[in-house]
mmCIF file of C-alpha atoms in Angstrom:
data_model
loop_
_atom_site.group_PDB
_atom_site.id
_atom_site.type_symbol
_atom_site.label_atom_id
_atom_site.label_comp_id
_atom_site.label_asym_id
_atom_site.label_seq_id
_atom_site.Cartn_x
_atom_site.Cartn_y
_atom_site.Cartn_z
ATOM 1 C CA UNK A 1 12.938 -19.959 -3.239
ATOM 2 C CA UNK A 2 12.450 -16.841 -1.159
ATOM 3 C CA UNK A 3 8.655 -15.554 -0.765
ATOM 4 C CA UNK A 4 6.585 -13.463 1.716
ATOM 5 C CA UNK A 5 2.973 -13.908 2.085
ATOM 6 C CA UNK A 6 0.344 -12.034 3.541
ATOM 7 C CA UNK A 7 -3.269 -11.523 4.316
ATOM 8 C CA UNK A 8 -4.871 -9.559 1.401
ATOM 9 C CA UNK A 9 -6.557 -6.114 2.288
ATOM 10 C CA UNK A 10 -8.041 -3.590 2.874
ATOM 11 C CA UNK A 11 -8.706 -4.345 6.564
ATOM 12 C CA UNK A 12 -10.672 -1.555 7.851
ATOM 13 C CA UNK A 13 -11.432 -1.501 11.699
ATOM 14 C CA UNK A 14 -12.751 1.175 14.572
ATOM 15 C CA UNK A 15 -10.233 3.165 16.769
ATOM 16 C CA UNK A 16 -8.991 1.072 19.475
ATOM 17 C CA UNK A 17 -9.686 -2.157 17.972
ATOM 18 C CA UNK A 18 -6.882 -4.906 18.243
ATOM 19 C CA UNK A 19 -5.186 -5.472 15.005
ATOM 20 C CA UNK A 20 -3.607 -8.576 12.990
ATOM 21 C CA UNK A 21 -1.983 -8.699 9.957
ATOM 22 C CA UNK A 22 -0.763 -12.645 9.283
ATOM 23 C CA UNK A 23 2.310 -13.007 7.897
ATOM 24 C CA UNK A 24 4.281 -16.164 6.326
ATOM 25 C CA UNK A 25 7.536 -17.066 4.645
ATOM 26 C CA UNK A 26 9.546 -19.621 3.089
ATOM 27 C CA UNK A 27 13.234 -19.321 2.968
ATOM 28 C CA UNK A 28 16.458 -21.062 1.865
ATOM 29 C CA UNK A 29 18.514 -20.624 4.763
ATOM 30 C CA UNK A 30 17.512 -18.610 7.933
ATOM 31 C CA UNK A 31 15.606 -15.298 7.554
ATOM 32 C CA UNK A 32 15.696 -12.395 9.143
ATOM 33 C CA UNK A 33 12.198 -10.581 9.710
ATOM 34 C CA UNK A 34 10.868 -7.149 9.391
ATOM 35 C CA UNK A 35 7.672 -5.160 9.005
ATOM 36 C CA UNK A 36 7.077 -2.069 6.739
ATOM 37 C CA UNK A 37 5.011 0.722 7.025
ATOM 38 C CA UNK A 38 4.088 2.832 4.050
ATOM 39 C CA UNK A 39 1.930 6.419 4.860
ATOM 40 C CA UNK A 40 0.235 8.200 1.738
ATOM 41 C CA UNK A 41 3.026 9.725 -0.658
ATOM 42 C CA UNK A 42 6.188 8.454 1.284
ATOM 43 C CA UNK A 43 8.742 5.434 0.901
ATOM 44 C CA UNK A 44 8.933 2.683 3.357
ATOM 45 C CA UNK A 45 9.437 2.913 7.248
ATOM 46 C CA UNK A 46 11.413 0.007 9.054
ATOM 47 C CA UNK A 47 8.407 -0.914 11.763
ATOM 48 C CA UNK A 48 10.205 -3.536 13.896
ATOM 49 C CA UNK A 49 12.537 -6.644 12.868
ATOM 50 C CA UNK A 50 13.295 -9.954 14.200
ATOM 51 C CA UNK A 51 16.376 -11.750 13.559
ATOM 52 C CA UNK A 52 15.922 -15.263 14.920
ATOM 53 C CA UNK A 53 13.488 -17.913 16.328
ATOM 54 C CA UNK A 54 10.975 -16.827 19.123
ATOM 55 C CA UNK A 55 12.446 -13.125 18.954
ATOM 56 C CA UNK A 56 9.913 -10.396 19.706
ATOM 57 C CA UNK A 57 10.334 -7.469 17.778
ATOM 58 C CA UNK A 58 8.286 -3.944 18.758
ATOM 59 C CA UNK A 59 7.586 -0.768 18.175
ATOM 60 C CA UNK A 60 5.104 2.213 18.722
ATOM 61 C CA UNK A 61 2.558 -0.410 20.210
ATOM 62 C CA UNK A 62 3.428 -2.904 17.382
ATOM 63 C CA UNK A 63 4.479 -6.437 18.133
ATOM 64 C CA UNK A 64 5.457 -9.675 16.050
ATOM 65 C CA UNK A 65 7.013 -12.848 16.979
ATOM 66 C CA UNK A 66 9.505 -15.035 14.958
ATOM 67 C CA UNK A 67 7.799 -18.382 14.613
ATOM 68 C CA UNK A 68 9.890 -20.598 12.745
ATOM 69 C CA UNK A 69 8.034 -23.387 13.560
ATOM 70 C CA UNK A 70 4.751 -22.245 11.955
ATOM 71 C CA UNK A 71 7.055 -19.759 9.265
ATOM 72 C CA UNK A 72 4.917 -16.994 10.530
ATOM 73 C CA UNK A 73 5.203 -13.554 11.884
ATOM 74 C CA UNK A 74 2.237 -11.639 12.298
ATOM 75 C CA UNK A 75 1.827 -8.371 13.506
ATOM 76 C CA UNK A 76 -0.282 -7.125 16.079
ATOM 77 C CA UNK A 77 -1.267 -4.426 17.805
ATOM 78 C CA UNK A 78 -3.417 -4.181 21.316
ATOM 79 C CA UNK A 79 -5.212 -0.243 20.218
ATOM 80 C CA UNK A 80 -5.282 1.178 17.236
ATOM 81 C CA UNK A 81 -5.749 4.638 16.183
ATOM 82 C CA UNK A 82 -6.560 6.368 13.042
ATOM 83 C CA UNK A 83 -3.079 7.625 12.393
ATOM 84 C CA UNK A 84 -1.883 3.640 11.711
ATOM 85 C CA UNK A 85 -3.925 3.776 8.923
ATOM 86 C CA UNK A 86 -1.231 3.215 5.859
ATOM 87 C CA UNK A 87 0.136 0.291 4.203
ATOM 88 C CA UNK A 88 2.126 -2.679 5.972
ATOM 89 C CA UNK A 89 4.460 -4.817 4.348
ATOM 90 C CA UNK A 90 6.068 -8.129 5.723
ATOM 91 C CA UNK A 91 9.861 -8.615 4.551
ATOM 92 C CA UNK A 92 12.571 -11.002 4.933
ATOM 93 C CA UNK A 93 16.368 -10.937 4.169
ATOM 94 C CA UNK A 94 18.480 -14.304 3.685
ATOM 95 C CA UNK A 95 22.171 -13.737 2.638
ATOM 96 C CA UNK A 96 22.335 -15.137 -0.589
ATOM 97 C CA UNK A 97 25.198 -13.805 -1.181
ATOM 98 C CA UNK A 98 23.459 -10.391 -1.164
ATOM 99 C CA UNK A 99 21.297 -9.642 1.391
ATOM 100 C CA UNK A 100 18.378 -8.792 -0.867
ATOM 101 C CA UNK A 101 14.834 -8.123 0.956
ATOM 102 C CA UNK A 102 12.191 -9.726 -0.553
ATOM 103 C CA UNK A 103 8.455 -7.894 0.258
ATOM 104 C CA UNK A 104 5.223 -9.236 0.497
ATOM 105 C CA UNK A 105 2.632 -7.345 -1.502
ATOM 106 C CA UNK A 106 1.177 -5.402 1.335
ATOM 107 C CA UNK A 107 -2.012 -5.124 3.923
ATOM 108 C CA UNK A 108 -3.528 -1.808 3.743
ATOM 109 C CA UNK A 109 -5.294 -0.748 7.102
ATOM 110 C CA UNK A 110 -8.134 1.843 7.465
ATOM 111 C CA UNK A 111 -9.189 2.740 11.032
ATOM 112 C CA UNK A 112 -11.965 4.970 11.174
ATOM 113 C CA UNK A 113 -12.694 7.367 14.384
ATOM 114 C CA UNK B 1 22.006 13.529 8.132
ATOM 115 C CA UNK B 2 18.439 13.831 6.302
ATOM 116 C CA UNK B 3 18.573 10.623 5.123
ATOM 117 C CA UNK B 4 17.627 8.758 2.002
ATOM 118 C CA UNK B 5 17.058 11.518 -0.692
ATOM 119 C CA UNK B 6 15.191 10.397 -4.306
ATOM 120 C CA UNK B 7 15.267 12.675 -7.139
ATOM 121 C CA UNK B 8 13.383 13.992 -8.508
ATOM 122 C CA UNK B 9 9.831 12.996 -6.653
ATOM 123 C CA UNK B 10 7.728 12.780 -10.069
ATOM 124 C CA UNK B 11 8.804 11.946 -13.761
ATOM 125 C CA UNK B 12 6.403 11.788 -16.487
ATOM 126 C CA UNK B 13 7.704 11.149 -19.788
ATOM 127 C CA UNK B 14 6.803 10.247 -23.469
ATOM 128 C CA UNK B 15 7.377 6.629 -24.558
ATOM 129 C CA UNK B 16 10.581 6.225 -26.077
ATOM 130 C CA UNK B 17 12.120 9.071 -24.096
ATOM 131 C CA UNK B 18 15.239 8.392 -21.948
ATOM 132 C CA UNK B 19 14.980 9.417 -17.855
ATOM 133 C CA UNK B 20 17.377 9.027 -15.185
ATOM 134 C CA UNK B 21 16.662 9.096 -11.172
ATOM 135 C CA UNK B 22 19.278 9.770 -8.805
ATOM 136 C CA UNK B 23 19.398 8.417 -5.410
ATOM 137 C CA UNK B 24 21.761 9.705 -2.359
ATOM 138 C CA UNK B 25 21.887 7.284 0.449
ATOM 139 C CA UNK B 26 22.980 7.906 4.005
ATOM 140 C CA UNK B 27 26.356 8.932 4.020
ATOM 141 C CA UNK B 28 28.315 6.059 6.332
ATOM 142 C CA UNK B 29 25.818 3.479 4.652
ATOM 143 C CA UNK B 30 27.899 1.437 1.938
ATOM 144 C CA UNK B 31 24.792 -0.491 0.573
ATOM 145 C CA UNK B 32 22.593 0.454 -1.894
ATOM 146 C CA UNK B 33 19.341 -1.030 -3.014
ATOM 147 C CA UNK B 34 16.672 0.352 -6.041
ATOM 148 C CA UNK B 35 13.426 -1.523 -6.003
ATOM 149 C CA UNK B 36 10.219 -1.211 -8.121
ATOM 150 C CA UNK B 37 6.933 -1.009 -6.782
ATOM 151 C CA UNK B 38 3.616 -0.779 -8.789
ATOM 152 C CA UNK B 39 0.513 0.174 -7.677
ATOM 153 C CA UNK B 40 -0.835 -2.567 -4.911
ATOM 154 C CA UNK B 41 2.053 -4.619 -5.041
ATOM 155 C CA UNK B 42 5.225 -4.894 -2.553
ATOM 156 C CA UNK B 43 8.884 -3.208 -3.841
ATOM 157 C CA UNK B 44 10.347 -5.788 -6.335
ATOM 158 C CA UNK B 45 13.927 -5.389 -6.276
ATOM 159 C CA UNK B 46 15.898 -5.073 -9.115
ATOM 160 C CA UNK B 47 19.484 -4.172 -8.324
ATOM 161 C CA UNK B 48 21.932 -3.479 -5.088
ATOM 162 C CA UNK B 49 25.081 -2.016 -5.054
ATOM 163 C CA UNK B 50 28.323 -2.743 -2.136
ATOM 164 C CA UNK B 51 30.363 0.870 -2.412
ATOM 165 C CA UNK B 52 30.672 1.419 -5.657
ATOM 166 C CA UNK B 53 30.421 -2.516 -7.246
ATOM 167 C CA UNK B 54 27.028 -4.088 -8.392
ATOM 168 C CA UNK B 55 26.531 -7.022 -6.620
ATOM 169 C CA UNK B 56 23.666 -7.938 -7.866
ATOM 170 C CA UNK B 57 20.847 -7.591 -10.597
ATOM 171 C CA UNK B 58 17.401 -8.919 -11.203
ATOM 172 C CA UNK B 59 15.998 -10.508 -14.082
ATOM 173 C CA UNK B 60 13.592 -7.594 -14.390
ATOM 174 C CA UNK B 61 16.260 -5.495 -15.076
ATOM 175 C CA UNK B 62 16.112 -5.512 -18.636
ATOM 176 C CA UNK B 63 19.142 -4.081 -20.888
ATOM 177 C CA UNK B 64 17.068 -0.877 -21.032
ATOM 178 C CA UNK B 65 18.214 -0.416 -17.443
ATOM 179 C CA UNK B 66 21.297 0.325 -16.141
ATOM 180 C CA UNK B 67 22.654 1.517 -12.604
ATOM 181 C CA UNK B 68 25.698 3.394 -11.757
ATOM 182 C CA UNK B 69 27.233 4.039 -8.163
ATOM 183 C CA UNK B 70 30.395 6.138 -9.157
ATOM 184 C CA UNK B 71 33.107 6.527 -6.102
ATOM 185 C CA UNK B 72 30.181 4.518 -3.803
ATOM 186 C CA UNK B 73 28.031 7.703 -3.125
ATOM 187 C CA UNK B 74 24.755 8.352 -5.089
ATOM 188 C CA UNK B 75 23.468 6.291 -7.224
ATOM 189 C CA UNK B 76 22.100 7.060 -10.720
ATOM 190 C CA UNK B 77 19.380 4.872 -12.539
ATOM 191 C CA UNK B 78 18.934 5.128 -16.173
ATOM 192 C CA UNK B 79 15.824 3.621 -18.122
ATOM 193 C CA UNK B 80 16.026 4.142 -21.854
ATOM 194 C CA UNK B 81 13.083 3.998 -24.691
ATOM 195 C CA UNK B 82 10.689 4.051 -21.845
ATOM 196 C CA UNK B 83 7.758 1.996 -22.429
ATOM 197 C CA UNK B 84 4.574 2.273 -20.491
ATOM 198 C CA UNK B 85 4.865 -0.645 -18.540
ATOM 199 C CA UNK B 86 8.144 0.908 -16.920
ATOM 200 C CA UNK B 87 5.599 3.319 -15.049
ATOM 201 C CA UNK B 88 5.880 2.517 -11.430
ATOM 202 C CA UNK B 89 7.397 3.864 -7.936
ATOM 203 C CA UNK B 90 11.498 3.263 -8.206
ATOM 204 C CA UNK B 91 12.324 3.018 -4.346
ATOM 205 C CA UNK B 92 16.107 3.501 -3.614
ATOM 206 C CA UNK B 93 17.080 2.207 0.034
ATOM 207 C CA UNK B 94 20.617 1.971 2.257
ATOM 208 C CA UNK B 95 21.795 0.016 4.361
ATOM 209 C CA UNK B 96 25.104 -0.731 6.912
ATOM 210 C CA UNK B 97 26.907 -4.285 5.968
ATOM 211 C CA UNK B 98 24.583 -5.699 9.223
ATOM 212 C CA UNK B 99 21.425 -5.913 6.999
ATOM 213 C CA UNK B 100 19.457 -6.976 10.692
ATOM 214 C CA UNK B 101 19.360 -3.494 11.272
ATOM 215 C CA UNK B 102 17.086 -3.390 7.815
ATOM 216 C CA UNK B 103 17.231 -0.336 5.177
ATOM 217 C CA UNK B 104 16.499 2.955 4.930
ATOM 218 C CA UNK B 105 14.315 3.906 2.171
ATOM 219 C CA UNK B 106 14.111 7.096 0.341
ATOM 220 C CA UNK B 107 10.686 8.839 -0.868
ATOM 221 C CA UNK B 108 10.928 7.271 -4.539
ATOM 222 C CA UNK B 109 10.482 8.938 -8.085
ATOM 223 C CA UNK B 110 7.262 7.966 -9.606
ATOM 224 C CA UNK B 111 7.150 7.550 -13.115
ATOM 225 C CA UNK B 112 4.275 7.824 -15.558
ATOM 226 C CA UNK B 113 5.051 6.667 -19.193
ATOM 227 C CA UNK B 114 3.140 8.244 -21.847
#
């Protein structure tokens, strides 16, 4: 089947610090790849997506490559600051004849000042 | 276009009640997801829509639930004789046919069941 995995939380790290969240999958067919971002009290943010082997996606300092031969995509990012504190969620969609996202359960970042 | 607008933002409600959310997705979007998503865990989907036919549902959407997407606009989603464990974060999302471009989600209705 379809399933996301990710690192478990709460990693908590210093302003400026680099950042990485590991991500892997396992999918019938080929996936496309996305990360999430969820702030306090709102729905989920499209971070960045990849949509086939060795593609880079970024955004907003964020970056994460499409390893199909590991089944990883893990997100980085060089600086942090306290306002990427929130929730991150690794995704994937395979068209199984609906294009369904499946979610992994979620990282949740502190960065303190 | 404001995007993907949930209502109404917070629902609590006896057990046993009826409730119903509404969801209105980006207008030139014709897909429509709802997804469930409890406290520490990622969005769980449980039903998608293509205009106004349901394409899809998940097993853990019992016959208590039931989605509507009349004329392929908003979306409606009905829970009846809520029980406690139906308290969560229902996340309604959009997206174009290209699902690479990824969704759109709205803010979500939390429920509490009590």
């Amino acid at each position: 089947g379809n399933s996301v995995t990710q690192m478990e939380g709460p990693v908590t790290l210093s302003e400026e610090a680099f950042l990485t969240i590991n991500c892997t999958y396992t999918a019938t067919g080929y996936p496309s790849l996305f990360w999430y971002v969820q702030y306090p009290g709102e729905g989920l943010q499209l971070l960045l997506k990849a949509t086939k082997a060795d593609d880079k996606g970024s955004n907003k300092g964020f970056e994460a490559t499409y390893r199909k031969e590991t089944t990883s995509f893990h997100l980085e990012k060089g600086s942090v600051q306290v306002s990427d504190s929130a929730v991150y969620f690794c995704a994937l969609t395979v068209n199984t004849g609906g294009f369904k996202t499946i979610f992994g359960a979620g990282t949740r970042l502190f960065v303190k000042a | 276009d404001t995007g993907v607008s949930q209502d109404p933002r917070h629902k609590i409600t006896k057990r046993g009640q009826n409730v119903t959310f509404r969801c209105d997705p980006i207008s030139e979007h014709n897909r429509l997801y709802w997804y469930r998503q409890t406290l520490g865990q990622g969005p769980e989907f449980l039903t998608y829509f293509q205009n106004e036919a349901q394409l899809e549902k998940s097993r853990l959407l019992s016959d208590r639930f039931s989605a509507e997407r009349p004329k392929g606009s908003f979306s409606t989603l009905e829970i009846q004789r809520t029980e406690q464990g139906d308290s969560a974060m229902y996340l309604c999302a959009s997206s174009r046919d290209r699902e690479v471009n990824g969704y759109t989600f709205g803010s979500g209705t939390r429920l509490t069941v009590v």
